[in-house]
């Protein structure tokens, strides 16, 4: 299996690869600039860079048609998606190395994201998208107003929510386009 198949998805297009890595590198550069200005310890800067690469890149990659096909292929269940969400332990990594990022904050972000993922995967398919957006906007509001997150990692919670709840869990475009769908899309593009 190629490294692109692992980091992006099997059969990823050149455009998906460029946009995915572009987002990962741009997000990493931006967050590292913030971390360097904050005079964090070197280990914290490295952790911020690795977490940023994963989250910024993942938020874009998980929204691609190739990733949708891969993560929502036949045989994938809510259990697979919830395990994917549960594996995102980055809040605890940040609590280990970022001064002011408490274990309570880490646990709250992790638990809220996991509960939101359970709600989205348990919802009827017709309600998953609006419910995911509802939970993300509520989560963003809570992160901006109630959570005690140091400014240097204020981006973390919002990007995590977008990556997991909007990009990963929603299966839009997971199916291969049919010839009829492709022709229909092509005919409507001129009317937009």
Backbone as a ProteinNet text record, in pm:
[ID]
protein_1_A
[PRIMARY]
XXXXXXXXXXXXXXXXXXXXXXXXXXXXXXXXXXXXXXXXXXXXXXXXXXXXXXXXXXXXXXXXXXXXXXXXXXXXXXXXXXXXXXXXXXXXXXXXXXXXXXXXXXXXXXXXXXXXXXXXXXXXXXXXXXXXXXXXXXXXXXXXXXXXXXXXXXXXXXXXXXXXXXXXXXXXXXXXXXXXXXXXXXXXXXXX
[TERTIARY]
85	0	89.4	61.9	140.3	113	207.4	191.3	71.3	45.4	-70.6	-199.8	-203.5	-322.2	-350.5	-246.6	-261.7	-296.8	-225.2	-245	-366.7	-400.3	-515.2	-624	-614.5	-708.2	-666.9	-703.6	-676.2	-745.6	-676.5	-727.6	-752.2	-679.2	-691.5	-644.5	-712.8	-674.3	-557.6	-492.6	-382	-431.3	-548	-603.2	-629.2	-684.4	-710.4	-580	-476.9	-346.3	-288.1	-293	-236.8	-312.2	-444.2	-523.8	-506.5	-504.7	-487.9	-355	-245.9	-114.1	-97.6	-158.5	-152.7	-213.7	-331	-396	-312.4	-256	-174.7	-52.9	17.5	137.9	104.1	-0.8	-39.4	-84.5	-167.6	-212.8	-97.6	-4	113.1	198.5	221.5	302.6	238.4	107.8	37.3	43.2	15.2	13.9	154.5	254	391.5	435.1	392.4	424.1	362.9	239.5	175.1	248	286.7	355.5	492	563.8	694.6	682.2	577.5	553.7	519.4	460.8	418.9	530.5	645.4	762.7	734.9	668.6	644.2	773.9	781.7	898.1	905.2	1023.5	1044.9	952.8	937.6	852.3	707.3	661.9	525.3	510.4	611.3	607	600.3	676.6	674.5	536.4	479.3	346.1	242.3	247.5	154.3	166.5	288.1	308.3	250.8	274.5	223.9	71.2	14.1	-131.9	-193.1	-132.7	-184.7	-180.5	-70.3	-58.7	-172.1	-195.5	-301.8	-440.1	-469	-603.8	-634.9	-546.3	-573.1	-577.5	-479.4	-480.5	-600.4	-629.7	-741.1	-876.3	-893	-1021	-1049.9	-946.4	-963.4	-967.9	-874.9	-868.5	-996.8	-1049.4	-1170.4	-1292.2	-1283.4	-1393.7	-1382.7	-1273.6	-1256.6	-1341.2	-1372.5	-1450.7	-1377.5	-1245.3	-1168.4	-1175.6	-1160.8	-1168.2	-1310.1	-1409	-1548.4	-1572	-1524.7	-1540.7	-1471.3	-1353.1	-1274.7	-1338.5	-1369.3	-1420.1	-1566.3	-1639	-1781.2	-1808.6	-1706	-1722.5	-1811.2	-1852.8	-1939.1	-1872.2	-1950.6	-1899.9	-1858.1	-1844.5	-1807.6	-1932.9	-1918.9	-2033.6	-2008.4	-2110.8	-2096.7	-1982.1	-1963.3	-1853.8	-1718.3	-1696.2	-1570.6	-1551.3	-1658.2	-1648.5	-1624.5	-1691.7	-1672.4	-1532.5	-1479.8	-1342.1	-1244.3	-1268.2	-1184.7	-1187	-1304	-1316.7	-1246.2	-1269.1	-1211.3	-1059	-1001.2	-854.6	-790.6	-869.7	-816.1	-796.3	-683.5	-652.1	-568.3	-566.1	-485.3	-515.7	-641.1	-662.1	-571.5	-548.2	-465.5	-317	-276.5	-138.3	-113.1	-211.7	-196.6	-195.6	-277.5	-278.6	-143.2	-74.4	58.1	163.2	152.7	264.8	233	106	71.4	32.4	108.2	70.4	-66.9	-153.5	-287	-392.8	-351.8	-448	-469.9	-575.6	-596	-649	-636.2	-690.9	-843.4	-901.6	-1048.2	-1089.8	-1016.4	-1044.9	-1026.6	-917.4	-890.9	-1002.3	-1041.8	-1147.4	-1279.8	-1309.2	-1434.5	-1439.9	-1332.8	-1329.2	-1340.1	-1264.8	-1266.5	-1405.4	-1461.7	-1592.5	-1702.9	-1700.5	-1803.6	-1797.6	-1677.4	-1661.2	-1710.9	-1678.4	-1721.9	-1873.5	-1932.1	-2078.3	-2146.5	-2093.8	-2150.7	-2142.1	-2031	-2015.9	-2117.3	-2141.5	-2242.2	-2379.6	-2412.7	-2542.9	-2557.2	-2452.3	-2458.8	-2473.2	-2394.7	-2402.2	-2532	-2594.6	-2720.2	-2841.9	-2825.7	-2938.1	-2977.3	-3103.1	-3142.6	-3058	-3026.5	-2940.4	-2983.9	-3112.6	-3159.1	-3129.7	-3102.8	-3077.1	-2930.5	-2845.8	-2704.5	-2634.6	-2653.1	-2585.7	-2631.7	-2762.9	-2802.8	-2767.8	-2774	-2737.1	-2588.2	-2504.4	-2360	-2329.9	-2394.4	-2372.9	-2423.2	-2536.9	-2589	-2487.6	-2436.1	-2342	-2209.6	-2166.8	-2043.6	-2063.3	-2172.4	-2190.1	-2210.6	-2279.1	-2291.1	-2154.8	-2078.7	-1944.4	-1853.2	-1859.5	-1777.3	-1814.7	-1943.2	-1989.1	-1937.7	-1947.6	-1898.2	-1747.3	-1675.5	-1529.6	-1490.5	-1566	-1533.3	-1573.9	-1670.9	-1724.6	-1702	-1693.9	-1688.9	-1556	-1504	-1382.6	-1262.8	-1175.6	-1053.1	-939.3	-923	-820.6	-718.9	-590.6	-489.2	-495.7	-476.2	-485.7	-398	-282.9	-191.7	-252.9	-349.8	-416.3	-567.3	-611	-754.3	-812.9	-732.5	-774.4	-808.4	-753.9	-759.7	-901.9	-984.5	-1120.2	-1203.2	-1207.1	-1283.1	-1236.6	-1106.6	-1057.1	-1085.5	-1073.8	-1106.7	-1252.9	-1343.3	-1485.6	-1514.5	-1453.6	-1474.7	-1420.7	-1301.4	-1241.2	-1327.9	-1369.9	-1436.8	-1586.5	-1655.8	-1802	-1850.2	-1786.5	-1832.8	-1761.6	-1631	-1558	-1563.4	-1539.2	-1529.9	-1665.3	-1752.9	-1875.8	-1979	-1978.1	-2080.8	-2038.5	-2123.2	-2081.6	-2107.3	-2137.9	-2166	-2058	-2101.6	-2012.4	-1934.1	-1979.6	-1908.9	-1927.2	-2040.8	-2066.8	-1994	-1956.3	-1896.7	-2000.8	-1965.2	-2063.4	-2099.3	-2226.3	-2270.9	-2258.2	-2267.3	-2257.3	-2369.8	-2489.2	-2602.6	-2579.2	-2522.2	-2493.4	-2387.7	-2283.3	-2176	-2230.3	-2315.4	-2372.6	-2464.5	-2541.1	-2631.8	-2553.9	-2444.5	-2361.2	-2298.7	-2251.6	-2188	-2287.7	-2412	-2510.9	-2556	-2546.5	-2590	-2477.3	-2352.2	-2241.3	-2248	-2297.2	-2306.5	-2415.5	-2509.6	-2622.1	-2594.3	-2485.8	-2459.3	-2420.5
-118.9	0	125	215.8	339.1	428.1	516	609.3	701	736.4	821	747.8	616.3	537.6	542.6	551.5	555.4	696.4	796.4	933.4	1002.2	968.4	1029.9	923.4	841.8	731.3	659.8	532.6	465.1	538.9	545.7	609.4	759.6	822.9	968.9	1035.5	1141	1215.2	1308.2	1354.4	1449.3	1574.2	1623.8	1742.1	1718.2	1602.1	1569.9	1562.9	1506.7	1496.4	1635.1	1719.2	1854.6	1935.6	1932.3	2010	1954.8	1822.5	1762.4	1798.7	1778.6	1813.7	1964.8	2039.4	2185.6	2233.8	2179.6	2216.9	2173.4	2053.3	2003	2092.2	2125.5	2207.6	2352.3	2407.9	2545.7	2555.5	2461	2460.8	2441.7	2355.1	2332.1	2457.7	2522.4	2644.7	2753.5	2771.2	2873.7	2845.8	2722.3	2690.2	2691.2	2652.5	2659.9	2805.1	2893.6	3035.7	3087.7	3047.3	3087.1	3027.7	2901.7	2834.9	2898.8	2933.6	2996.3	3134	3207.3	3339.1	3325.6	3212.9	3192	3139	3114.7	3067.4	2938.2	2844.7	2713.9	2634.7	2535.7	2445.6	2371	2326.2	2261.3	2141.1	2058.5	1939.6	1979.8	2087.8	2135.4	2183.4	2250.5	2298.6	2181.3	2077	1957.5	1892.5	1878.6	1817.8	1902.2	2033.2	2121.9	2100.9	2091.8	2071.5	1939.3	1833.5	1701.3	1698.2	1751.9	1755.1	1841.5	1954.8	2043.4	1974.5	1907.9	1838.3	1736.8	1659.4	1558.4	1621.8	1722.8	1778.3	1863.9	1954.3	2038.7	1953.5	1864.6	1775.9	1683.5	1626.5	1532.9	1596.2	1721.7	1789.9	1801.8	1824.2	1836.9	1699.5	1613.6	1480.5	1402.5	1405.2	1328.4	1379.9	1499.2	1554.5	1520.2	1455.6	1422.8	1302.8	1296.2	1183.4	1051.1	1049.7	925.7	876.9	967.8	928.5	885.9	956.3	916.6	773.7	743.4	607	505.8	540.5	447.6	426.6	533.3	521.3	478.5	495.4	458.7	344.9	265.2	152.5	45.6	-47.1	-154.9	-229.1	-257.9	-329.4	-239	-109	-15.8	17.5	18	39.9	159.6	192.4	300.4	268.5	142.4	103	145.6	126.6	167.5	318.4	393	539.3	588.4	527.9	568.5	532.5	420.6	384.6	486.2	530.1	633	760.1	801.7	921.4	898.4	783.8	754.3	751.7	716.5	712.2	851.5	953.8	1090.7	1142.4	1102.5	1135.5	1263.4	1341.8	1464	1559.6	1568.8	1658.8	1623.6	1495.7	1453	1478.2	1469.3	1504.8	1653.1	1736.7	1879.8	1907.7	1836.5	1855.5	1820.1	1725.7	1686.5	1795.1	1872.8	1960.3	2109.4	2147.1	2289.4	2346.4	2441.3	2504.3	2570.5	2544	2602.5	2519.8	2413	2321.9	2208.7	2222.4	2131.4	1995.4	1901.9	1767.7	1773	1864.8	1880.7	1928.6	2024.7	2073.4	1960.9	1886.3	1775.5	1671.5	1635.1	1534.7	1585.8	1712.2	1771.4	1771	1814.6	1817.6	1676	1583.7	1444.7	1383.6	1395.6	1335.1	1398.8	1530.7	1599.1	1555.9	1541.8	1498.1	1354.9	1269.1	1129.7	1116.7	1190.4	1187.5	1240.7	1348.9	1403.6	1301.5	1229.9	1127.4	1014.5	975.6	872.5	920.6	1045.7	1100.1	1104.5	1147.2	1156.2	1017.4	921.8	788	716	752.1	688.3	751.8	870.1	941.1	874.2	891	841.6	910.5	840.3	898.5	1037.2	1062.6	1193.3	1307.1	1274	1377.9	1389.2	1300.9	1302.2	1432.9	1480.4	1604.3	1724.7	1752.1	1867.9	1852.3	1730.1	1708.9	1733.8	1685.6	1709.1	1858.7	1933.4	2077.8	2144.4	2098.6	2152	2132	2011.5	1980.4	2055.4	2075.8	2152.2	2298.3	2360.9	2502.3	2520.8	2427.5	2435	2415.3	2319.1	2295.7	2415.1	2477.8	2597.2	2709.9	2724.6	2829.1	2802.8	2678.9	2645.2	2663.3	2622.1	2638.9	2786.2	2869.3	3012	3087.5	3035.1	3113.1	3052.2	2920.4	2856.2	2785.9	2717	2636.9	2726.4	2676.8	2748.5	2687.7	2740.1	2689.6	2801	2772.4	2875.3	2924.5	3053.1	3110.2	3039.9	2988.9	2925.7	2800.8	2739.6	2621.6	2642.2	2766.8	2796.5	2733.6	2706	2644.1	2496.5	2433.4	2287.9	2230.9	2273.9	2219.7	2238.2	2359.3	2377.5	2288	2275.8	2194.1	2046	2003.4	1865	1833.7	1924.4	1903.5	1895.7	1984.3	1982.5	1851.5	1812.2	1689.4	1567.3	1552.6	1428.3	1428.2	1535.8	1535.1	1571.5	1666.6	1708.8	1634.3	1624.2	1561.5	1409.3	1350.8	1204.3	1133.5	1176.3	1100.3	1110.8	1217.7	1237	1169	1077.9	996.1	1056	1185.8	1240.7	1197.4	1173.4	1137.9	1009.3	925.8	800.5	702.8	709	617.3	664.9	570.9	603.4	677.6	786.3	853.1	763.5	759.3	682.7	772.2	712.9	793.4	895.4	856.6	948.9	1064.5	1036.1	1140.1	1234.8	1179.7	1262.7	1352.9	1298.2	1379.2	1486.9	1452	1548	1662	1627.2	1730.4	1820.5	1760.1	1837.9	1934.6	1891.2	1978.2	2092	2075.8	2182.2	2279	2243.9	2330.9	2465.5	2468.9	2595.3	2686.5	2632	2712.7	2774.1	2743.1	2792.8	2936.3
0	0	0	-88.9	-96.2	24.9	56.2	168.6	145.1	20.6	-11.8	22.4	-2.5	31.1	181.4	260.8	406.4	453.4	403.5	450.7	388.8	266.7	199.6	187.5	86.1	65.1	-62.6	-74.7	-201.4	-316.6	-429.4	-551.1	-534.4	-444.8	-430.4	-558.3	-596.3	-715.7	-684.2	-787.2	-767.4	-695.3	-734.1	-668.3	-520.1	-486	-345.5	-266.1	-326.5	-260.5	-237.2	-339.3	-328.4	-223.2	-227.9	-132.2	9.8	24.8	157.1	220.7	144.4	197.8	211.3	120.6	131.5	261.4	295.9	422.3	541.8	534	645.3	668.5	561.3	576.1	613.3	554.4	587.7	733.4	777.5	917.2	1013.8	977.4	1062.5	1071	957.5	957.3	1042.5	1026.9	1102.7	1253	1291.1	1434.7	1494.1	1415.6	1466.1	1485.3	1396	1413.3	1543.7	1570	1696.2	1816.4	1805.2	1915.7	1942.4	1837.5	1855.5	1920.7	1884.4	1947.4	2094.7	2132.5	2270.5	2358.9	2299.4	2372.8	2449.8	2382.8	2441.6	2445.5	2534.5	2532.2	2398.5	2361.7	2232.4	2215.1	2318.1	2305.2	2277.2	2337.1	2313	2169.3	2116.8	1978.6	1882.1	1908.9	1823.6	1827.6	1947.3	1961.1	1887.2	1903.2	1832.5	1681.6	1630.5	1487.1	1437.4	1511.5	1471.2	1476.9	1585	1599.1	1488.5	1460.7	1355.5	1219.1	1187.4	1058.6	1043.7	1148.6	1144.4	1131.9	1212.6	1213.9	1091.4	1055.7	938.7	811.4	796.5	680.5	682.6	798.8	810.8	786.8	828.7	806.2	657.3	578.2	433.7	367.7	402.5	342	365.3	487.2	517.4	441.8	386.8	308.7	160	119.2	-22.3	-61.8	-189.3	-241.4	-218.5	-237.6	-219.3	-75.3	19.9	161.7	198.6	144.4	170.9	121.6	-0.7	-53.1	36.8	86.3	167	305	374.5	511.1	518.1	410.2	409.6	311.7	282.9	190.9	255.4	172.7	220.1	336.1	437.2	553.9	668.9	643.5	750.8	829.5	960.4	1047.8	1139.1	1217	1315.8	1411.4	1441	1531.6	1475.3	1345.8	1282.6	1293.6	1268.6	1273.7	1416.1	1512	1651.6	1700.8	1655.7	1691.6	1633.3	1510.2	1448	1533.4	1577.3	1661.7	1795.2	1856.7	1988.3	1985.5	1870.9	1859.6	1860.6	1848.1	1845.5	1988.9	2045.2	2184.8	2196.2	2091.4	2090.5	2205.9	2255.7	2369.9	2488.1	2508	2620.8	2594.5	2468.4	2434.2	2462.4	2427.2	2454	2603.9	2680.1	2825.7	2886.6	2826.3	2875.6	2856.4	2747.5	2711.2	2705.6	2700.9	2686.1	2822.4	2873.3	3000.1	2988.5	3083.5	3084.4	3013.5	2943.3	2880.4	2980.7	3058.5	3172.4	3129.4	3220.9	3197.6	3191.7	3264.9	3260.1	3119.9	3067.2	2931.9	2830.9	2842.5	2750.5	2756.4	2877.8	2894.1	2840	2863.5	2815.6	2662.9	2598.2	2451.1	2395.9	2453.7	2406	2423.3	2543.9	2572.3	2487.6	2474.5	2395.1	2249.1	2196.5	2057.4	2040	2134	2125.3	2140	2235.3	2251.2	2126	2069.9	1946	1833.5	1824.7	1721.2	1739.7	1864.1	1892.6	1846.3	1877.5	1837.5	1685.6	1616.9	1471	1409.4	1454.8	1394.9	1430.2	1542.7	1583	1515.2	1460.9	1399	1267.5	1227.8	1095.8	987.9	880.4	776	729	719.2	670.6	768.4	894.5	995.2	1035.2	986.3	1029	994.2	874.2	831.9	914	923.4	1003.5	1151.5	1203.2	1343.9	1364.8	1272.4	1283.7	1283.5	1194	1190.5	1318.8	1370.5	1497	1608.6	1619.8	1727.7	1711.5	1588.5	1567	1605.5	1563	1597.6	1748	1812.6	1958.6	2025	1974.6	2028.7	2010.7	1892.9	1868.2	1963.9	1988.1	2079.8	2221.2	2265.1	2399.3	2409.2	2307	2309.1	2313.8	2243.2	2237.2	2362.9	2437.5	2549	2686.5	2694.9	2826.5	2853.2	2754.5	2774.5	2801	2883.7	2915.1	2833.2	2711.7	2620.3	2597.5	2617.1	2591.9	2447.2	2426	2290.9	2187.2	2226.8	2132.3	2067.7	2133	2076	2066.8	2054.2	2041.9	1915.1	1816.5	1690.8	1708.5	1811.4	1823.6	1824.8	1916.9	1929.7	1802.7	1747.2	1623.7	1508.4	1489.1	1378.5	1405.3	1529.6	1566.2	1535.3	1571.6	1545.2	1395.3	1318.8	1174.1	1115.7	1154.9	1100.8	1129.3	1254.1	1292.7	1264.4	1298.4	1286.1	1146.4	1082	949.7	836.8	844.8	734.6	740.5	857	863.8	869.4	956.6	980.9	869.7	795.4	692.3	562.5	509.9	395.6	257.6	247.2	114.4	15.5	-106.3	-215.8	-192.2	-98.4	-73.1	-188.3	-253	-363.6	-489.2	-569.4	-698.9	-782.2	-848.6	-933.7	-1051.7	-1082.7	-1199.6	-1320.7	-1437.7	-1559.5	-1565.5	-1521.1	-1520.4	-1425.6	-1307.5	-1210	-1263.4	-1324.6	-1378.8	-1490.4	-1577.2	-1685.5	-1629.9	-1527.1	-1464.3	-1400.3	-1332	-1269.7	-1375.1	-1483	-1588.4	-1652.8	-1669.2	-1733.3	-1642.8	-1510.1	-1418.5	-1385.6	-1416.4	-1380.5	-1452	-1571.4	-1643.3	-1590.1	-1511.7	-1460.7	-1324.5	-1261.8	-1127.1	-1127.9
[MASK]
++++++++++++++++++++++++++++++++++++++++++++++++++++++++++++++++++++++++++++++++++++++++++++++++++++++++++++++++++++++++++++++++++++++++++++++++++++++++++++++++++++++++++++++++++++++++++++++++

